[in-house]
Coordinates of C-alpha atoms and ligand atoms in Angstrom, one line a residue:
M1 CA -40.7 -1.4 -49.3
K2 CA -37.5 -2.4 -51.4
T3 CA -34.2 -1.0 -49.7
L4 CA -30.6 -1.3 -50.4
W5 CA -28.1 -0.8 -47.6
Q6 CA -24.4 -0.7 -48.5
H7 CA -21.2 0.7 -48.2
C8 CA -20.4 -1.9 -45.4
N9 CA -19.1 -5.1 -44.4
V10 CA -21.1 -8.1 -43.8
A11 CA -20.3 -11.2 -41.1
T12 CA -23.4 -12.8 -42.4
M13 CA -22.8 -15.7 -39.7
A14 CA -24.6 -18.2 -42.4
N15 CA -23.7 -21.8 -41.0
G16 CA -22.3 -20.3 -37.6
A17 CA -19.4 -18.3 -38.7
Y18 CA -18.2 -14.7 -39.8
S19 CA -18.8 -15.7 -43.3
I20 CA -17.4 -12.1 -44.1
I21 CA -18.2 -10.2 -47.2
E22 CA -16.2 -7.2 -47.5
D23 CA -17.9 -4.1 -49.4
A24 CA -21.0 -5.8 -49.5
A25 CA -24.5 -4.4 -50.2
I26 CA -28.1 -5.6 -48.8
V27 CA -31.4 -5.5 -50.5
T28 CA -34.4 -5.9 -48.2
R29 CA -37.8 -6.1 -49.4
D30 CA -40.5 -5.3 -46.6
E31 CA -39.4 -7.2 -43.3
Y32 CA -37.0 -9.6 -45.5
I33 CA -33.5 -9.8 -46.9
E34 CA -33.8 -10.4 -50.6
W35 CA -30.0 -10.5 -51.6
V36 CA -26.9 -10.2 -49.8
G37 CA -23.3 -9.8 -51.3
P38 CA -20.7 -8.1 -52.8
R39 CA -21.4 -4.9 -53.8
L40 CA -20.0 -5.3 -57.5
H41 CA -22.6 -8.0 -57.7
L42 CA -25.5 -6.2 -56.9
P43 CA -28.3 -7.3 -59.6
Q44 CA -29.9 -4.4 -61.2
G45 CA -33.0 -3.2 -60.0
E46 CA -34.6 -0.3 -58.3
Y47 CA -35.3 0.8 -54.9
D48 CA -37.4 2.8 -52.7
Q49 CA -34.5 3.9 -50.8
S50 CA -30.9 3.6 -50.3
V51 CA -28.9 4.0 -47.2
C52 CA -25.4 4.4 -46.8
L53 CA -23.7 2.8 -43.8
E54 CA -20.6 4.2 -43.9
G55 CA -18.2 1.7 -43.7
A56 CA -20.3 -0.5 -40.4
W57 CA -19.6 -4.0 -39.9
V58 CA -23.1 -5.6 -40.3
T59 CA -24.4 -8.9 -38.2
P60 CA -27.6 -10.1 -37.6
G61 CA -29.4 -8.7 -34.9
L62 CA -28.2 -10.1 -31.6
I63 CA -30.5 -13.2 -30.1
D64 CA -30.7 -13.2 -26.2
C65 CA -32.2 -16.8 -25.9
H66 CA -32.3 -17.3 -21.9
T67 CA -33.4 -14.4 -19.9
H68 CA -35.8 -14.0 -16.7
T69 CA -36.6 -10.0 -17.4
V70 CA -39.1 -10.1 -15.5
F71 CA -39.3 -9.9 -11.7
G72 CA -40.2 -8.0 -8.7
G73 CA -37.5 -6.0 -6.5
N74 CA -33.9 -7.0 -6.8
R75 CA -31.4 -9.2 -4.6
S76 CA -28.2 -6.8 -4.4
G77 CA -29.0 -7.7 -0.3
E78 CA -28.3 -11.3 -1.1
F79 CA -24.6 -10.1 -3.6
E80 CA -23.5 -8.4 0.1
Q81 CA -24.2 -11.6 2.0
R82 CA -22.1 -13.7 -0.7
L83 CA -19.6 -11.5 -0.6
Q84 CA -19.0 -12.3 2.9
G85 CA -19.3 -15.9 2.5
V86 CA -22.8 -17.3 2.6
S87 CA -23.4 -19.7 -0.5
Y88 CA -26.2 -19.5 -3.0
A89 CA -27.9 -23.0 -1.6
D90 CA -27.3 -21.7 2.5
I91 CA -29.5 -18.6 1.1
A92 CA -31.9 -20.5 -0.6
A93 CA -32.3 -23.0 2.2
A94 CA -32.8 -20.1 4.5
G95 CA -35.8 -18.7 2.5
G96 CA -33.9 -16.3 0.7
G97 CA -33.1 -17.2 -3.0
I98 CA -35.5 -17.6 -5.8
A99 CA -38.5 -17.7 -3.2
S100 CA -37.8 -14.0 -2.1
T101 CA -38.3 -12.6 -5.5
V102 CA -41.2 -14.7 -6.0
R103 CA -42.6 -12.8 -2.8
A104 CA -42.0 -9.3 -4.2
T105 CA -43.3 -10.4 -7.7
R106 CA -46.4 -11.7 -6.3
A107 CA -47.1 -8.7 -4.4
A108 CA -46.2 -6.4 -7.7
S109 CA -48.9 -5.1 -10.3
E110 CA -48.8 -6.0 -13.6
D111 CA -48.0 -2.5 -14.7
E112 CA -45.1 -2.4 -12.2
L113 CA -43.9 -5.6 -13.5
F114 CA -44.0 -4.1 -17.1
A115 CA -42.2 -0.9 -15.8
S116 CA -39.4 -2.6 -14.0
A117 CA -39.0 -5.5 -16.9
R118 CA -39.4 -2.5 -19.4
Q119 CA -35.9 -0.8 -18.0
R120 CA -33.8 -4.0 -18.2
L121 CA -35.2 -5.1 -21.7
L122 CA -34.0 -1.3 -23.2
C123 CA -30.8 -1.9 -21.8
L124 CA -30.5 -5.1 -23.6
L125 CA -31.9 -3.4 -26.8
R126 CA -29.5 -0.9 -26.9
D127 CA -26.8 -3.4 -27.0
G128 CA -28.5 -4.6 -30.4
V129 CA -30.8 -7.0 -29.4
T130 CA -33.6 -7.9 -31.3
S131 CA -35.1 -11.1 -30.3
V132 CA -35.0 -12.3 -26.8
E133 CA -36.8 -15.3 -25.0
I134 CA -38.1 -14.5 -21.4
K135 CA -39.1 -16.7 -19.1
S136 CA -41.9 -16.9 -16.4
G137 CA -40.9 -18.6 -13.1
Y138 CA -41.0 -16.2 -9.9
G139 CA -44.9 -16.5 -9.9
L140 CA -45.4 -20.0 -9.2
S141 CA -49.2 -20.1 -9.2
L142 CA -51.5 -20.0 -12.0
E143 CA -52.6 -16.2 -11.5
S144 CA -49.1 -15.0 -10.8
E145 CA -47.2 -17.0 -13.8
R146 CA -50.1 -15.8 -16.0
K147 CA -49.6 -12.3 -14.9
I148 CA -45.9 -12.6 -15.7
L149 CA -46.7 -14.1 -19.0
R150 CA -48.8 -11.2 -19.7
V151 CA -46.4 -8.7 -18.8
I152 CA -43.8 -10.7 -21.6
R153 CA -46.3 -10.9 -24.4
R154 CA -46.8 -6.8 -23.5
L155 CA -43.2 -6.4 -23.8
G156 CA -43.2 -7.7 -27.6
E157 CA -46.1 -5.6 -28.3
E158 CA -44.9 -2.4 -27.0
L159 CA -40.7 -2.6 -27.8
P160 CA -39.0 -3.1 -30.9
V161 CA -37.8 -6.8 -30.2
T162 CA -39.5 -10.2 -31.0
V163 CA -40.1 -11.8 -27.8
R164 CA -40.5 -15.3 -26.8
S165 CA -42.2 -16.6 -24.0
T166 CA -41.3 -19.8 -21.8
C167 CA -43.3 -21.0 -18.9
L168 CA -40.9 -21.8 -16.1
A169 CA -43.6 -22.9 -13.7
A170 CA -41.0 -25.7 -12.6
H171 CA -38.5 -22.9 -11.3
A172 CA -39.0 -23.5 -7.6
L173 CA -41.0 -24.9 -4.9
P174 CA -43.7 -22.1 -4.2
P175 CA -44.8 -22.0 -0.2
E176 CA -48.0 -23.3 -0.1
Y177 CA -46.5 -26.6 -1.6
K178 CA -43.6 -26.8 1.1
D179 CA -42.3 -30.6 1.0
R180 CA -44.9 -31.5 -1.5
A181 CA -42.5 -31.2 -4.5
D182 CA -44.6 -34.3 -6.3
D183 CA -48.3 -32.5 -6.1
Y184 CA -46.9 -28.9 -6.9
V185 CA -45.7 -30.8 -10.1
E186 CA -49.1 -32.1 -10.6
H187 CA -50.6 -28.6 -10.4
I188 CA -48.1 -27.2 -13.0
C189 CA -49.2 -30.5 -15.6
T190 CA -52.7 -30.8 -15.0
E191 CA -53.7 -27.0 -14.4
M192 CA -51.3 -24.1 -14.8
L193 CA -49.8 -25.3 -18.3
P194 CA -52.9 -26.4 -20.0
A195 CA -54.6 -22.8 -18.8
L196 CA -51.6 -20.8 -19.8
A197 CA -51.0 -22.6 -23.2
A198 CA -54.9 -22.3 -24.0
E199 CA -54.6 -18.7 -23.9
G200 CA -51.7 -18.5 -26.2
L201 CA -49.1 -17.1 -23.4
V202 CA -46.8 -19.8 -24.2
D203 CA -44.0 -20.5 -26.7
A204 CA -42.0 -22.9 -24.8
V205 CA -42.0 -24.8 -21.3
D206 CA -38.6 -25.0 -19.3
A207 CA -37.7 -26.6 -15.7
F208 CA -35.1 -26.5 -13.5
C209 CA -33.4 -29.9 -12.8
E210 CA -31.3 -29.5 -9.6
Y211 CA -31.0 -31.3 -6.7
L212 CA -32.3 -28.0 -4.8
A213 CA -35.3 -27.7 -7.6
F214 CA -36.6 -30.6 -9.8
S215 CA -35.6 -34.0 -10.3
P216 CA -35.4 -35.6 -13.6
Q217 CA -38.5 -37.8 -12.8
Q218 CA -40.6 -34.4 -12.2
V219 CA -39.1 -32.6 -14.9
E220 CA -40.3 -35.7 -17.4
R221 CA -43.7 -35.2 -16.1
V222 CA -43.6 -31.6 -17.1
F223 CA -42.1 -32.3 -20.6
Q224 CA -44.4 -35.0 -21.2
V225 CA -47.4 -32.8 -20.7
A226 CA -45.8 -30.1 -22.5
Q227 CA -45.2 -32.6 -25.4
Q228 CA -49.1 -33.0 -25.2
L229 CA -50.0 -29.7 -25.6
G230 CA -47.8 -29.1 -28.6
L231 CA -45.0 -27.0 -27.0
P232 CA -41.5 -27.4 -27.2
V233 CA -39.4 -27.9 -24.1
K234 CA -35.7 -26.3 -22.4
L235 CA -34.2 -27.1 -19.5
H236 CA -31.9 -25.9 -16.8
A237 CA -29.7 -28.5 -16.5
E238 CA -26.4 -29.7 -14.9
Q239 CA -25.6 -26.1 -13.5
L240 CA -24.7 -26.9 -9.6
S241 CA -24.4 -30.9 -10.2
S242 CA -24.8 -33.8 -12.8
L243 CA -28.4 -35.4 -12.5
H244 CA -28.0 -35.6 -16.6
G245 CA -30.9 -33.4 -17.0
S246 CA -29.3 -32.5 -20.6
S247 CA -29.4 -36.2 -21.8
L248 CA -33.2 -36.4 -20.8
A249 CA -33.6 -33.0 -22.7
A250 CA -32.0 -34.7 -25.6
R251 CA -34.8 -37.5 -25.2
Y252 CA -37.4 -34.9 -25.7
Q253 CA -35.8 -33.1 -28.5
A254 CA -35.6 -30.0 -26.4
L255 CA -34.8 -26.8 -28.4
S256 CA -32.1 -26.3 -25.8
A257 CA -30.3 -27.2 -22.3
D258 CA -28.9 -24.7 -20.4
H259 CA -26.0 -23.7 -18.1
L260 CA -24.4 -27.2 -18.2
E261 CA -21.1 -26.6 -15.9
F262 CA -21.7 -30.2 -14.6
M263 CA -22.4 -32.2 -18.0
T264 CA -20.4 -35.3 -18.9
E265 CA -19.3 -36.3 -22.3
E266 CA -22.4 -38.9 -22.8
D267 CA -24.8 -35.7 -22.3
A268 CA -22.8 -34.1 -25.0
I269 CA -23.5 -37.1 -27.1
A270 CA -26.9 -37.2 -26.6
M271 CA -27.3 -33.4 -27.1
A272 CA -25.4 -33.6 -30.6
Q273 CA -27.9 -36.8 -31.8
S274 CA -31.1 -34.6 -31.0
G275 CA -29.8 -31.4 -32.0
T276 CA -29.8 -29.9 -29.0
V277 CA -28.2 -26.5 -28.5
A278 CA -25.8 -25.9 -25.4
V279 CA -26.9 -22.5 -23.9
L280 CA -24.0 -21.3 -21.9
L281 CA -24.4 -18.7 -19.4
P282 CA -21.1 -17.0 -18.4
G283 CA -22.7 -14.5 -16.6
A284 CA -24.4 -16.5 -14.0
F285 CA -20.8 -18.6 -13.7
Y286 CA -19.1 -15.3 -13.0
F287 CA -21.8 -14.1 -10.8
L288 CA -21.3 -17.3 -8.8
R289 CA -17.8 -17.4 -8.8
E290 CA -18.0 -21.1 -10.3
T291 CA -15.2 -22.9 -10.7
Q292 CA -16.4 -25.8 -12.9
L293 CA -16.4 -24.8 -16.3
P294 CA -18.6 -26.2 -19.0
P295 CA -16.8 -29.3 -21.2
M296 CA -15.8 -26.8 -24.0
E297 CA -13.9 -29.9 -25.4
A298 CA -16.5 -32.5 -25.6
L299 CA -18.9 -29.8 -26.9
R300 CA -16.9 -28.7 -30.2
K301 CA -15.7 -32.5 -30.5
H302 CA -19.2 -33.5 -30.4
K303 CA -20.3 -30.3 -32.5
V304 CA -23.2 -29.3 -30.2
K305 CA -24.1 -25.8 -31.5
I306 CA -23.5 -23.7 -28.4
A307 CA -25.3 -20.4 -27.6
I308 CA -24.2 -17.5 -25.5
A309 CA -27.4 -15.8 -23.2
S310 CA -27.8 -13.8 -20.5
D311 CA -29.6 -15.5 -18.3
L312 CA -30.7 -11.8 -17.1
N313 CA -32.0 -12.5 -13.4
P314 CA -31.9 -11.3 -9.7
G315 CA -30.1 -13.9 -8.1
T316 CA -27.2 -15.4 -10.4
S317 CA -26.9 -13.1 -13.2
P318 CA -28.2 -9.5 -13.4
G319 CA -26.6 -8.9 -16.6
L320 CA -27.8 -5.9 -18.6
S321 CA -25.8 -6.4 -21.5
L322 CA -25.2 -9.2 -24.1
R323 CA -22.1 -8.1 -25.0
L324 CA -20.7 -8.0 -22.4
M325 CA -21.9 -11.6 -22.1
L326 CA -19.5 -12.4 -25.3
N327 CA -16.6 -11.0 -23.8
M328 CA -17.1 -13.5 -20.5
A329 CA -17.8 -16.1 -22.9
C330 CA -14.2 -15.7 -24.3
T331 CA -12.2 -15.0 -21.0
L332 CA -13.9 -17.3 -18.7
F333 CA -14.8 -20.4 -21.3
R334 CA -12.0 -19.8 -24.0
M335 CA -14.7 -19.3 -27.0
T336 CA -13.6 -17.6 -29.8
P337 CA -15.4 -14.3 -30.5
E338 CA -16.7 -16.0 -33.8
E339 CA -18.1 -18.6 -31.7
A340 CA -19.6 -16.1 -29.0
L341 CA -20.9 -14.3 -32.1
A342 CA -22.4 -17.3 -33.5
G343 CA -24.0 -18.3 -30.1
V344 CA -25.7 -14.9 -30.0
T345 CA -27.1 -15.3 -33.5
L346 CA -27.8 -18.2 -35.4
H347 CA -26.9 -20.9 -32.6
A348 CA -29.4 -18.5 -30.5
A349 CA -32.0 -18.5 -32.9
T350 CA -32.5 -22.1 -32.9
A351 CA -32.2 -22.4 -29.3
L352 CA -35.5 -20.4 -29.4
G353 CA -36.9 -22.6 -32.5
M354 CA -36.4 -19.4 -35.1
G355 CA -33.4 -20.8 -36.7
E356 CA -35.3 -20.9 -40.3
T357 CA -36.0 -17.6 -40.2
H358 CA -33.7 -15.6 -37.7
G359 CA -29.9 -15.6 -36.6
S360 CA -28.2 -15.0 -39.9
L361 CA -28.1 -13.0 -43.0
E362 CA -29.4 -15.0 -45.8
P363 CA -32.2 -14.4 -48.4
G364 CA -35.4 -15.1 -47.4
K365 CA -34.7 -14.3 -43.7
V366 CA -36.2 -11.4 -41.5
A367 CA -34.2 -8.4 -42.1
D368 CA -32.7 -7.9 -38.3
F369 CA -29.4 -6.4 -38.4
V370 CA -27.2 -4.0 -36.8
A371 CA -24.3 -1.8 -38.8
W372 CA -21.6 -1.4 -35.9
N373 CA -18.9 1.4 -36.1
I374 CA -16.3 -1.0 -35.1
D375 CA -13.1 -2.0 -37.1
R376 CA -13.5 -5.7 -37.0
P377 CA -16.5 -8.3 -35.4
A378 CA -14.3 -9.2 -32.5
D379 CA -14.4 -5.9 -31.5
L380 CA -18.0 -6.9 -30.1
A381 CA -16.7 -9.4 -27.8
Y382 CA -13.7 -7.1 -26.8
W383 CA -15.3 -4.0 -25.5
L384 CA -16.6 -4.9 -21.9
G385 CA -20.1 -3.1 -22.2
G386 CA -20.7 0.2 -23.0
D387 CA -23.0 1.4 -25.4
L388 CA -21.3 1.1 -29.2
D389 CA -22.1 3.5 -31.6
K390 CA -24.6 1.5 -34.0
R391 CA -27.7 1.5 -35.9
V392 CA -30.2 -1.1 -35.6
V393 CA -32.9 -2.5 -38.2
R394 CA -35.5 -4.9 -37.0
N395 CA -38.0 -6.2 -39.8
G396 CA -36.2 -4.1 -42.4
V397 CA -37.1 -1.0 -40.4
D398 CA -34.3 1.1 -38.5
V399 CA -35.5 1.1 -34.8
T400 CA -32.4 2.5 -33.6
F401 CA -32.9 4.7 -30.3
Ligands
DI6_1 N1 -30.7 -20.5 -12.3 C1 -30.7 -19.7 -12.2 O1 -29.2 -19.4 -12.3 C2 -31.5 -19.0 -12.0 N2 -32.8 -19.6 -11.9 C3 -32.2 -20.9 -12.4 O2 -32.8 -22.0 -12.6 C4 -31.8 -18.7 -10.6 C5 -32.7 -17.8 -10.7 C6 -32.5 -16.9 -9.0 O3 -31.7 -17.2 -8.2 O4 -33.4 -15.8 -8.8
FE2 FE1 -31.8 -19.3 -15.8

């Protein structure tokens, strides 16, 4: 099926810049982009169908490259506690925090987890998301991590979105391993990861490197096993303190290091050298009322690719809109709307190892795009949420709903 999409302006996001083509046309053949350029230069040819986009601005489909969409329960009670002055770390130390979501997630059936995650994922899709990464990490046992990863696979099968699964078994210490972090890491490395990878449930491996989670030495053990299994790694690093997890991630050619508020310039240099993407999570920064800003200047100076994601999770970023994160990236982190859009398209694709096939509108790439009824691309970072008028095309097919 060959389709001509025309009467639109395109921000192709090639090379991570708007790369605008006014009065553009896009030719797709099945799920791929065959041609994109000014309509006046459209090559002669026959089309099975021609679609008028009525002057819309077309961008690549948005990519949310860091979410924890699958979990049981929620933590709005802890939100109230934090508003009364109790810290995130205090709540975690008292058995709340991640541990409380682990209890609720373990207690939920696969169908219950699927139903609640589906609702949240639909919110992201209504915002123009066509690819999403979803992490496990609220199960923390082989059986319950498997349950979450199976739900993640099922979400990708039943909804019009490309889903990448990440195993985050090293998210927190499960209660049965209290005071035995090394033993839990050993269990992850010898039992969980090999089994889950063999079942085809894992596309990448992540860990939480933090004083209240896992040490760089423990993370390195997990990375070594991931490498043996042929799986790419990523890391939650420098969110609450500086342990140089981002440099460790760079040493293992991680796809991304995420959060990064407390990273140093040396970390940025290491990430630039390994091509590791910096994934910034303004929703978590905002929701925790963090004051330490990620080092934007160092990231820009060393040309580290910057992605933006929702971090959708019940504890630190109950964010159901990736476009809202664009706004926060601009207002809180002083990114430009162009940088922010690159952060949810091309650089987000790279953070998922999909940069060759997704994230920009170029011939040969997958035809995932959104035609927005807006005046300028900056509108995407300007409006605070809301359901903007749009058409969503995924794999060359209109999936607007
Ligand atoms: N960092 C975060 O912000 C989330 N996980 C992580 O490693 C928080 C998860 C939670 O509080 O439930
Ligand atoms: Fe996270």
